[in-house]
Short mmCIF file of C-alpha atoms in Angstrom, two decimals:
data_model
loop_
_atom_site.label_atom_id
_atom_site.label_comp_id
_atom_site.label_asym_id
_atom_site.label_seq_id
_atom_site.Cartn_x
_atom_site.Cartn_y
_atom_site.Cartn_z
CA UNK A 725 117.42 75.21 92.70
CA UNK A 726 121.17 74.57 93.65
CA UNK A 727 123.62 72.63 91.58
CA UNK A 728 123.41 69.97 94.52
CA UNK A 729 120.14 69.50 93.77
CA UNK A 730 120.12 69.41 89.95
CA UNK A 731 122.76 67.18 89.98
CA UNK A 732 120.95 64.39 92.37
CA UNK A 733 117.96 64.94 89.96
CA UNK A 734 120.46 64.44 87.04
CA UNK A 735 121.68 61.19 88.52
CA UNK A 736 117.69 59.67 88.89
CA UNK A 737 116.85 60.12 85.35
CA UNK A 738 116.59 56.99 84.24
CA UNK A 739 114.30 55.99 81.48
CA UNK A 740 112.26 54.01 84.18
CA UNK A 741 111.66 57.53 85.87
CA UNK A 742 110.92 59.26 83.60
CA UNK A 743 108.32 56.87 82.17
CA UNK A 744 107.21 56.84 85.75
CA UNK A 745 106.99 60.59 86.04
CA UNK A 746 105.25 60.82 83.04
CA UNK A 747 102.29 58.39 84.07
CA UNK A 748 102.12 60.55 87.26
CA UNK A 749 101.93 63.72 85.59
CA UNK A 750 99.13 62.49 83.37
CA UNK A 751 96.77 60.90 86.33
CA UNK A 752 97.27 63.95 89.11
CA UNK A 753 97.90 66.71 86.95
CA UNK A 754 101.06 69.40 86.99
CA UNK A 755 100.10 70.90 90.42
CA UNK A 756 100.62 67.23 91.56
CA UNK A 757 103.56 65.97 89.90
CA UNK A 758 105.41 69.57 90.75
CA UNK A 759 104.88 68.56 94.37
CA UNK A 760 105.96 64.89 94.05
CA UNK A 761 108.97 66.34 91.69
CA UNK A 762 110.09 68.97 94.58
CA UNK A 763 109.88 66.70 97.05
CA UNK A 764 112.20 63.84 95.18
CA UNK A 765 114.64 67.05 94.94
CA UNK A 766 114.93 67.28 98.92
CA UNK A 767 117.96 65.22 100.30
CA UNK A 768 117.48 62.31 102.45
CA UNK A 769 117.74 63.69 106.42
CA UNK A 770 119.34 60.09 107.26
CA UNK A 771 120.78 57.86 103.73
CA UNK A 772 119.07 54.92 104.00
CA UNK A 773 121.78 52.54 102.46
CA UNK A 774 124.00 52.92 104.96
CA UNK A 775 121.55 52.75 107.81
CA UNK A 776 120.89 49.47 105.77
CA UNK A 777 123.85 48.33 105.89
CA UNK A 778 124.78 48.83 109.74
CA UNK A 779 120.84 47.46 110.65
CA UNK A 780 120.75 44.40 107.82
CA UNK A 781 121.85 41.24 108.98
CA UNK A 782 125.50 40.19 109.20
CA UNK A 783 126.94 36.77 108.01
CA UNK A 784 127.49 36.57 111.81
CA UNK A 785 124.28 36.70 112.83
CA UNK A 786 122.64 34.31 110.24
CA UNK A 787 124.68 31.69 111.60
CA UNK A 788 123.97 32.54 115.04
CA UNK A 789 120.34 32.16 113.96
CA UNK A 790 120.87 28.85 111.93
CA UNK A 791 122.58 27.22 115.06
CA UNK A 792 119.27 28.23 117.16
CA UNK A 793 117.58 25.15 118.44
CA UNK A 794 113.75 25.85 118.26
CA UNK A 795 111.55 24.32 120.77
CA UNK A 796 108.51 24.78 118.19
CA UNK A 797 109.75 25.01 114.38
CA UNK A 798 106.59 25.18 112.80
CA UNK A 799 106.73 24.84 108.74
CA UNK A 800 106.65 28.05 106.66
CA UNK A 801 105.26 27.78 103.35
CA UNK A 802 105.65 30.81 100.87
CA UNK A 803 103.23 31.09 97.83
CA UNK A 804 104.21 32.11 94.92
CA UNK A 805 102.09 33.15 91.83
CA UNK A 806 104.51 33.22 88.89
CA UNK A 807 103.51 34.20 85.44
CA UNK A 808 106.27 34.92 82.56
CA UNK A 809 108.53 35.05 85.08
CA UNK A 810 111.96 36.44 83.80
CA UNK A 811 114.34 34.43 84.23
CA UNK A 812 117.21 36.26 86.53
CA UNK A 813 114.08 37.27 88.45
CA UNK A 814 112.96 33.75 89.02
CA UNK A 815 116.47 32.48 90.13
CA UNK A 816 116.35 35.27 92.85
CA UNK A 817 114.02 34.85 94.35
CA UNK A 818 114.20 31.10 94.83
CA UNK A 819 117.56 31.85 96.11
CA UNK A 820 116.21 34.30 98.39
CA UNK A 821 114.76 31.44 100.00
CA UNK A 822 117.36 29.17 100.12
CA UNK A 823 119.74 31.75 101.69
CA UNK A 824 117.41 31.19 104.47
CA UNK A 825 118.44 31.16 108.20
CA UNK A 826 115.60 29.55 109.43
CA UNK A 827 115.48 25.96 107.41
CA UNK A 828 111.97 24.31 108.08
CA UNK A 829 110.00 26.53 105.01
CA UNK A 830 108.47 25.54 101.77
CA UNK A 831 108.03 27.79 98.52
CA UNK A 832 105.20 26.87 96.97
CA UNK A 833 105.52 27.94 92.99
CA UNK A 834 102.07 28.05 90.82
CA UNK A 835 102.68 28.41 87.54
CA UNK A 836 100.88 29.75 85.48
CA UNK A 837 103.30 29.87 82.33
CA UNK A 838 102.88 25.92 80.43
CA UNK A 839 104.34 27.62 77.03
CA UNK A 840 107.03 29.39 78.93
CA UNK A 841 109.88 26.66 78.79
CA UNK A 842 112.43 28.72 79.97
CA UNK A 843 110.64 28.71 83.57
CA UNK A 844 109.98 24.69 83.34
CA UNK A 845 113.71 24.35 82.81
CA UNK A 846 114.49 26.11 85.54
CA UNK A 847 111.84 25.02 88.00
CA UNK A 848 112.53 21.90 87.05
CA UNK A 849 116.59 22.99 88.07
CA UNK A 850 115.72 24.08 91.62
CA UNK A 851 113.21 20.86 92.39
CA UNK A 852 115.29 18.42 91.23
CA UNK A 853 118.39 19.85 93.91
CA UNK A 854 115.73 21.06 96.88
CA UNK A 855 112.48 19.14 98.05
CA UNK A 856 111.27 22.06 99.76
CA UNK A 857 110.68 24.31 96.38
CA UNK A 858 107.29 23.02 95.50
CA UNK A 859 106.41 23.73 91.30
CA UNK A 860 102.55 23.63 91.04
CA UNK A 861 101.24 23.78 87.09
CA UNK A 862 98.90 25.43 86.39
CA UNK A 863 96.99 25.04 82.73
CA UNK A 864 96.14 28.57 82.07
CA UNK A 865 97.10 32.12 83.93
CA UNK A 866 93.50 32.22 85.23
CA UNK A 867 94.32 35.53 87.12
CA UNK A 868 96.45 36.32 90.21
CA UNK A 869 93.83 35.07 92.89
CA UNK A 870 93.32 31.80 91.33
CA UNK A 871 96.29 31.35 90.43
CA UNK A 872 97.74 32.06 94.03
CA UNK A 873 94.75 29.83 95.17
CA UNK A 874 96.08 27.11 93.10
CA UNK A 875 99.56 27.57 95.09
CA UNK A 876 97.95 27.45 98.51
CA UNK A 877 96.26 24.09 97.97
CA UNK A 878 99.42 22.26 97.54
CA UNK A 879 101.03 24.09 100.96
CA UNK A 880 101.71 22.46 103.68
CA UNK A 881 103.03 24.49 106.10
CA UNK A 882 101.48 25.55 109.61
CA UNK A 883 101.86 29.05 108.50
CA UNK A 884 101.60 30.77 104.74
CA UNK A 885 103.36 33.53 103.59
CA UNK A 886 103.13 35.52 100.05
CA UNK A 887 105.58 36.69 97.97
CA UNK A 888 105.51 37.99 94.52
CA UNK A 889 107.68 36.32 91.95
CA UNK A 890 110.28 39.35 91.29
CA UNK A 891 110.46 40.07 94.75
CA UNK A 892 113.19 39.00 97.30
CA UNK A 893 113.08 38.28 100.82
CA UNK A 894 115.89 39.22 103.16
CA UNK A 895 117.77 36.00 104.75
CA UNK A 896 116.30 36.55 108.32
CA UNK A 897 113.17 36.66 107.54
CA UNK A 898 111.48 33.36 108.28
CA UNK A 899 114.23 33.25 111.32
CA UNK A 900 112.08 36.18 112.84
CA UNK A 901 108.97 34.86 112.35
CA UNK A 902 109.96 31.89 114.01
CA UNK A 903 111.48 33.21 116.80
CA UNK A 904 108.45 35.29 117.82
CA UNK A 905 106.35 32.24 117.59
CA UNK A 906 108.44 30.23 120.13
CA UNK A 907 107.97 32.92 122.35
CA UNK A 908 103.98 33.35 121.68
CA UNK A 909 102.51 30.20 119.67
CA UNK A 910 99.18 32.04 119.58
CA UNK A 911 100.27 34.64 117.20
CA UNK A 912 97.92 33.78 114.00
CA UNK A 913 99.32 36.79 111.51
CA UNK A 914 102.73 38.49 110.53
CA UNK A 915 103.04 41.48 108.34
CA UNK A 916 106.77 43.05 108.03
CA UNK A 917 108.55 46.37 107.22
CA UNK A 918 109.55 46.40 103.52
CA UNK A 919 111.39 48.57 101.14
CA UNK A 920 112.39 48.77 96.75
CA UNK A 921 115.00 47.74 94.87
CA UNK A 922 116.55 48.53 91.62
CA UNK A 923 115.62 45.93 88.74
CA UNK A 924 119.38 44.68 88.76
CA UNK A 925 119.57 45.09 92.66
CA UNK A 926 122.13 48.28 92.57
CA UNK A 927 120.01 50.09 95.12
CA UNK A 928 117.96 49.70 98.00
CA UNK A 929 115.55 52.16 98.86
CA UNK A 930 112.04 54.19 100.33
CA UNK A 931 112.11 51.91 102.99
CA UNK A 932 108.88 51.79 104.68
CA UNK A 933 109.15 51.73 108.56
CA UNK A 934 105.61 50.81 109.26
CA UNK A 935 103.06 51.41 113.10
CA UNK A 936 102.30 48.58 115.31
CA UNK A 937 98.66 47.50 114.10
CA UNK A 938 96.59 50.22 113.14
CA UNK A 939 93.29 49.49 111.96
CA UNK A 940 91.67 52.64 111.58
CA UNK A 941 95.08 53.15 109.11
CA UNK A 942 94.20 50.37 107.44
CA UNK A 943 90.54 51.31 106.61
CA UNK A 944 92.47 54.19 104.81
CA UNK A 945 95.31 52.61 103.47
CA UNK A 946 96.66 48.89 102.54
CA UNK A 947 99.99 50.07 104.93
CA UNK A 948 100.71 46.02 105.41
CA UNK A 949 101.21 45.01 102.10
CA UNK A 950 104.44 42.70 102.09
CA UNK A 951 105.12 40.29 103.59
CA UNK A 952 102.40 38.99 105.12
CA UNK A 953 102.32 35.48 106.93
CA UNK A 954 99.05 33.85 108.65
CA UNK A 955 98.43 30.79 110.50
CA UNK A 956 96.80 27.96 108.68
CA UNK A 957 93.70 28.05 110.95
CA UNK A 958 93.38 31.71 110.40
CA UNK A 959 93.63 30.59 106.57
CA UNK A 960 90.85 28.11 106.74
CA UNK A 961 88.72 30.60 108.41
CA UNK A 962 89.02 33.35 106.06
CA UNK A 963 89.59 31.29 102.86
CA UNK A 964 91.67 31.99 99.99
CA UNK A 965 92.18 34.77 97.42
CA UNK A 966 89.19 36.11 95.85
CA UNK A 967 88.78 37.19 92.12
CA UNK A 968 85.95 39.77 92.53
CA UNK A 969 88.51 42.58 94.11
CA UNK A 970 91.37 41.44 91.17
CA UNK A 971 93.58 44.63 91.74
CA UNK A 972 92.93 44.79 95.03
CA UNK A 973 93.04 40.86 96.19
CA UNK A 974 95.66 41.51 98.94
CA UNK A 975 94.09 44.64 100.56
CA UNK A 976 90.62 42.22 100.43
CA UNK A 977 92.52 39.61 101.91
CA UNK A 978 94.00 41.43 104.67
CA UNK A 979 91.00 42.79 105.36
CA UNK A 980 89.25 39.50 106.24
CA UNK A 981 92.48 38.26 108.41
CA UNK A 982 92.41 40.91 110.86
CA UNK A 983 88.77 40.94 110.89
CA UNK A 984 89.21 36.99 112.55
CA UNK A 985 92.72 37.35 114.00
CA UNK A 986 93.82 36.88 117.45
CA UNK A 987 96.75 38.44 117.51
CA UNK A 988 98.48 40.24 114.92
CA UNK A 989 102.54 41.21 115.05
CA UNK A 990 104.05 43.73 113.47
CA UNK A 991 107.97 42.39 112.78
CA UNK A 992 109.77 45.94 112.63
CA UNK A 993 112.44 44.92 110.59
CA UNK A 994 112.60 45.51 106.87
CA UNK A 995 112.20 41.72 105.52
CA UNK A 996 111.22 42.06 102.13
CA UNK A 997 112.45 43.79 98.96
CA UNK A 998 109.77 44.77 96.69
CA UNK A 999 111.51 44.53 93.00
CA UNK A 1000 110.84 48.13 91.22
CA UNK A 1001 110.64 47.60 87.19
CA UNK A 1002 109.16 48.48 84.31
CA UNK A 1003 106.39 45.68 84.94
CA UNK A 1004 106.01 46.09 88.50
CA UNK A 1005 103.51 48.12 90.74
CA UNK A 1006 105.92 49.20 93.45
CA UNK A 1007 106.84 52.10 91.05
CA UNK A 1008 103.02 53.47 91.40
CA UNK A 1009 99.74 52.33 90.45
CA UNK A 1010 98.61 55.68 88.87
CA UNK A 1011 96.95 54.14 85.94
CA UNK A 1012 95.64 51.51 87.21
CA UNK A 1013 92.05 52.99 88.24
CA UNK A 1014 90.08 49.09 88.44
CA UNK A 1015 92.50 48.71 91.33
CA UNK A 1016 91.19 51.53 93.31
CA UNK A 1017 88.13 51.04 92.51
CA UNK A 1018 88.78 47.32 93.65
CA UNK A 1019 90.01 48.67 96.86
CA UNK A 1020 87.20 50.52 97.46
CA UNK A 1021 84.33 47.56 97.24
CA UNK A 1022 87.04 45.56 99.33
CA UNK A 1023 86.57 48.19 102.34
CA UNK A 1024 82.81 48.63 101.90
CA UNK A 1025 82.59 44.72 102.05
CA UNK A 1026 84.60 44.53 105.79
CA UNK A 1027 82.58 47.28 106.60
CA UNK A 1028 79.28 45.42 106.20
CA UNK A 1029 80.31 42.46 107.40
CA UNK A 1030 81.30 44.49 110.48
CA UNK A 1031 77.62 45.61 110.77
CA UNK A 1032 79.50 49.13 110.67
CA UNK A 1033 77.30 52.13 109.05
CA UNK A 1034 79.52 53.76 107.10
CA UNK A 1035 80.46 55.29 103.52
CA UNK A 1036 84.01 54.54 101.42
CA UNK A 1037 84.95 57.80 99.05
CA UNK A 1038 87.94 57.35 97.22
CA UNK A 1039 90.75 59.98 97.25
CA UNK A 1040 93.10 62.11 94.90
CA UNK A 1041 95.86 60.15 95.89
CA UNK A 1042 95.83 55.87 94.40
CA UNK A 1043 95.47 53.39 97.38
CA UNK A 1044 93.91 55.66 99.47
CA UNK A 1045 90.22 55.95 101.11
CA UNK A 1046 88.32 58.17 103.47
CA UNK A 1047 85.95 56.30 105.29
CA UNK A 1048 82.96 58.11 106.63
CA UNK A 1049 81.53 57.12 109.59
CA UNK A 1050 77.63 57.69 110.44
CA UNK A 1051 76.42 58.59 114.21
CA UNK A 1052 74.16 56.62 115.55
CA UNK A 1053 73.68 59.17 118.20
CA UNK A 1054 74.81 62.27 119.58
CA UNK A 1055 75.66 62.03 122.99
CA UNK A 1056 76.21 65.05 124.94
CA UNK A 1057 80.43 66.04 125.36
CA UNK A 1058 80.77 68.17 128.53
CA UNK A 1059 83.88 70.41 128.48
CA UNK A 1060 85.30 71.15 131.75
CA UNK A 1061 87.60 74.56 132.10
CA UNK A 1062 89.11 75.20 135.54
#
């Protein structure tokens, strides 16, 4: 290993890393972790925080896009399930949406913290000084689908978006939702690129630069993730959040949109910032072995409703499934040589 190399490793251990590493080494095994560990080593072909920084919207543009005159300006609401929010964490990503370009949104908070008072205070703060940030209480945490379903009953909007409550969105992201829609009303789901950031928001990075709609990737992999935004008739059809697939609620969810969509967009544009932390599953879901599992009665379940004969196998690697389809028949495949 060269000293270029040692010393970029040096400069990543971090006690969040290695706590990290060590989870990974314990679920996959040292063959595993080796490989994951070698390829952390290799240098980036292209940095990605100054690509970010060239590609990220300027001050310019956001008030290019904040003088736009819409000819449809359909609301935005943006659910929120919050739960012992931390406080820095909360602040941001209210802010997040009030450094908005595009103006006509709603965040929709349910809260799920009554002891917490440090979250009434400031919930109570950002209500008091903007209409549009919505605080929904919630008695109990009763779980991240309920509580998320408590949050989408009080929305208003024509479309919904979800957040998580450390995350951040980037300022044009509602603009570019919007815009596409004024072009093409009939667009019922969004899903954009995303990437991680540091706790304390030093660093950006692993962006992920994700296909046009894929759904044969999908059956293997929850690729859309963040941030997803659906019409509110697509809504109504589907319904809310469920509880049975709690680990894997979003994957089920997604699942059952594109399954009834008309028209899904992929916004390639990195929108959202999913907060890495000690707390936080954007570092890897290794442990967590309900959420596979979760995952993988959430794909069987599309599957059936599909009327499509197939079998779900989980693989080595968290998140990810094999899905195995069964012939029906075997037609005959003629290969021509000239």
């Amino acid at each position: 290993m060269s000293d270029m190399k040692w010393l970029r490793f040096i400069r990543k251990l971090k006690p969040y890393n290695i706590q990290k590493g060590l989870r990974y080494l314990k679920h996959y095994g040292p063959k595993e972790f080796l490989i994951r560990l070698s390829e952390r080593m290799e240098p980036e072909e292209v940095p990605y925080g100054p690509w970010r920084e060239q590609y990220c919207a300027k001050e310019e543009d956001l008030a290019c896009q904040k003088n736009h005159k819409f000819s449809y300006c359909p609301k935005i609401s943006v659910v929120v399930p919050a739960y012992r929010t931390p406080e820095i964490f909360l602040r941001q990503m209210i802010e997040s949406l009030e450094k908005q370009s595009y103006e006509n949104w709603e965040l929709v908070i349910g809260n799920a913290s009554p002891e917490d008072e440090t979250m009434a205070r400031i919930l109570k703060e950002y209500t008091g000084k903007d209409p549009r940030v919505k605080n929904v209480p919630i008695p109990e945490n009763i779980g991240i689908a309920e509580n998320t379903n408590a949050a989408l009953a009080a929305a208003a909007g024509n479309f919904v978006g979800f957040m998580d409550h450390d995350d951040l969105l980037a300022p044009d992201a509602l603009f570019e939702i919007a815009i596409r829609l004024e072009k093409d009303p009939s667009i019922d789901a969004f899903y954009t690129d995303e990437d991680k950031v540091r706790t304390d928001l030093s660093e950006y990075f692993q962006p992920h630069f994700k296909p046009d709609f894929n759904l044969d990737l999908l059956r293997s992999n929850n690729y859309i993730t963040h941030f997803l935004v659906v019409s509110r008739g697509l809504l109504e059809k589907v319904g809310g959040i469920r509880s049975d697939y709690d680990g894997a609620q979003d994957y089920d969810f997604v699942l059952r949109c594109v399954e009834q969509a008309k028209r899904i967009e992929h916004v390639a544009k990195i929108l959202y910032h999913w907060r890495v932390h000690e707390l936080s599953t954007a570092g890897g879901g290794g442990t967590k072995e309900y959420a596979a599992d979760a995952g993988k009665r959430a794909l069987e379940a599309h599957l059936d409703r599909l009327g499509i004969a197939a079998s779900v196998e989980k693989t080595q690697y968290f998140g990810f499934y094999r899905v195995k389809y069964e012939l029906l028949s075997r037609p005959l495949v003629s290969i021509i040589i000239p």
